[in-house]
Structures are given as structure tokens and as C-alpha cells.
Amino acid sequence: MSILLLLFAPGLFAIYWLIRLQLCLSRMRYLVDTYGMDRKKLQKLKCAQLKALRESIDQLREANDAYALEALIKPYRA
């Protein structure tokens, strides 16, 4: 049983890592397509920072605060 775990552990870890990578890339693609942000500037951010950026953008959109939204997005525009 433990031998099977040792054999499958790297594969399971790789699948987990690929899923996390795809989630991060999906967040980045959404920001690039929706707001015209620069992909190279967003690549410098970590996954948690991308998530926080998108959540803060969503909060500002719900609050209809266009000036704060523009100030938040402007540094990442192309």
C-alpha cells in the first residue's frame, strides 16, 4: 500500500500544481481581456496578489466607484 502511495504521490502533486497554475492563468487572462491590463506587468504578481486584485476590482465595481477603479487599474494598463 505504501509503495503505491510513493508511486502515485508525484503524479497527484503534479495534477494539483497544474490545477493551481491554470487557476492563476485564468485570473490573469480575465484581467487582461476585461480591463486591458498588460500581461507582463501582471506576471510579476503572485497568485494570491492576483486574487486580491480581482476581488478589490469586483468590490469597486459593485460600489460604482469609477475613480477608485481607474486608479487601481491604471498602473497595470498596457
mmCIF file of C-alpha atoms in Angstrom:
data_model
loop_
_atom_site.group_PDB
_atom_site.id
_atom_site.type_symbol
_atom_site.label_atom_id
_atom_site.label_comp_id
_atom_site.label_asym_id
_atom_site.label_seq_id
_atom_site.Cartn_x
_atom_site.Cartn_y
_atom_site.Cartn_z
ATOM 1 C CA MET A 1 0.000 0.000 0.000
ATOM 2 C CA SER A 2 2.753 2.451 0.883
ATOM 3 C CA ILE A 3 4.594 1.581 -2.330
ATOM 4 C CA LEU A 4 1.532 2.601 -4.347
ATOM 5 C CA LEU A 5 1.371 5.852 -2.422
ATOM 6 C CA LEU A 6 5.019 6.531 -3.241
ATOM 7 C CA LEU A 7 4.365 5.806 -6.901
ATOM 8 C CA PHE A 8 1.270 7.976 -7.209
ATOM 9 C CA ALA A 9 2.324 10.876 -4.977
ATOM 10 C CA PRO A 10 4.375 12.734 -7.634
ATOM 11 C CA GLY A 11 1.534 12.385 -10.140
ATOM 12 C CA LEU A 12 -1.027 13.692 -7.669
ATOM 13 C CA PHE A 13 1.243 16.584 -6.747
ATOM 14 C CA ALA A 14 1.720 17.409 -10.433
ATOM 15 C CA ILE A 15 -2.044 17.397 -11.044
ATOM 16 C CA TYR A 16 -2.594 19.661 -8.023
ATOM 17 C CA TRP A 17 0.132 22.042 -9.217
ATOM 18 C CA LEU A 18 -1.286 22.162 -12.774
ATOM 19 C CA ILE A 19 -4.767 22.971 -11.470
ATOM 20 C CA ARG A 20 -3.380 25.829 -9.353
ATOM 21 C CA LEU A 21 -1.389 27.105 -12.332
ATOM 22 C CA GLN A 22 -4.474 27.071 -14.555
ATOM 23 C CA LEU A 23 -6.473 28.987 -11.936
ATOM 24 C CA CYS A 24 -3.805 31.684 -11.754
ATOM 25 C CA LEU A 25 -3.564 31.913 -15.525
ATOM 26 C CA SER A 26 -7.341 32.126 -15.764
ATOM 27 C CA ARG A 27 -7.402 35.049 -13.325
ATOM 28 C CA MET A 28 -4.689 36.793 -15.317
ATOM 29 C CA ARG A 29 -6.462 36.162 -18.630
ATOM 30 C CA TYR A 30 -9.703 37.606 -17.219
ATOM 31 C CA LEU A 31 -7.952 40.801 -16.122
ATOM 32 C CA VAL A 32 -6.143 41.158 -19.453
ATOM 33 C CA ASP A 33 -9.272 40.578 -21.543
ATOM 34 C CA THR A 34 -11.709 42.586 -19.438
ATOM 35 C CA TYR A 35 -9.653 45.590 -18.367
ATOM 36 C CA GLY A 36 -6.853 45.703 -20.948
ATOM 37 C CA MET A 37 -4.102 45.141 -18.419
ATOM 38 C CA ASP A 38 -0.572 44.290 -19.509
ATOM 39 C CA ARG A 39 0.237 40.606 -19.160
ATOM 40 C CA LYS A 40 3.923 41.281 -18.388
ATOM 41 C CA LYS A 41 3.033 43.582 -15.515
ATOM 42 C CA LEU A 42 0.600 41.020 -14.117
ATOM 43 C CA GLN A 43 3.159 38.205 -14.353
ATOM 44 C CA LYS A 44 5.195 39.940 -11.661
ATOM 45 C CA LEU A 45 2.319 39.411 -9.217
ATOM 46 C CA LYS A 46 1.858 36.192 -7.292
ATOM 47 C CA CYS A 47 -1.339 34.187 -7.455
ATOM 48 C CA ALA A 48 -2.630 35.487 -4.120
ATOM 49 C CA GLN A 49 -1.970 39.061 -5.239
ATOM 50 C CA LEU A 50 -3.903 38.456 -8.477
ATOM 51 C CA LYS A 51 -6.797 37.093 -6.458
ATOM 52 C CA ALA A 52 -6.753 40.116 -4.137
ATOM 53 C CA LEU A 53 -6.584 42.489 -7.116
ATOM 54 C CA ARG A 54 -9.590 40.881 -8.768
ATOM 55 C CA GLU A 55 -11.579 40.895 -5.519
ATOM 56 C CA SER A 56 -10.844 44.581 -4.939
ATOM 57 C CA ILE A 57 -11.834 45.360 -8.543
ATOM 58 C CA ASP A 58 -15.112 43.492 -8.047
ATOM 59 C CA GLN A 59 -15.792 45.392 -4.824
ATOM 60 C CA LEU A 60 -15.191 48.726 -6.526
ATOM 61 C CA ARG A 61 -17.436 47.758 -9.429
ATOM 62 C CA GLU A 62 -20.237 46.848 -7.026
ATOM 63 C CA ALA A 63 -19.781 50.176 -5.242
ATOM 64 C CA ASN A 64 -19.836 52.034 -8.608
ATOM 65 C CA ASP A 65 -16.659 53.909 -7.706
ATOM 66 C CA ALA A 66 -15.244 54.645 -11.155
ATOM 67 C CA TYR A 67 -12.426 56.908 -9.994
ATOM 68 C CA ALA A 68 -11.050 54.427 -7.470
ATOM 69 C CA LEU A 69 -11.404 51.624 -10.005
ATOM 70 C CA GLU A 70 -9.453 53.587 -12.595
ATOM 71 C CA ALA A 71 -6.765 54.441 -10.029
ATOM 72 C CA LEU A 72 -6.457 50.755 -9.140
ATOM 73 C CA ILE A 73 -6.266 49.530 -12.741
ATOM 74 C CA LYS A 74 -4.083 52.313 -14.205
ATOM 75 C CA PRO A 75 -0.656 51.005 -13.030
ATOM 76 C CA TYR A 76 -1.296 47.677 -14.732
ATOM 77 C CA ARG A 77 -2.541 49.009 -18.072
ATOM 78 C CA ALA A 78 -0.506 48.492 -21.222
#
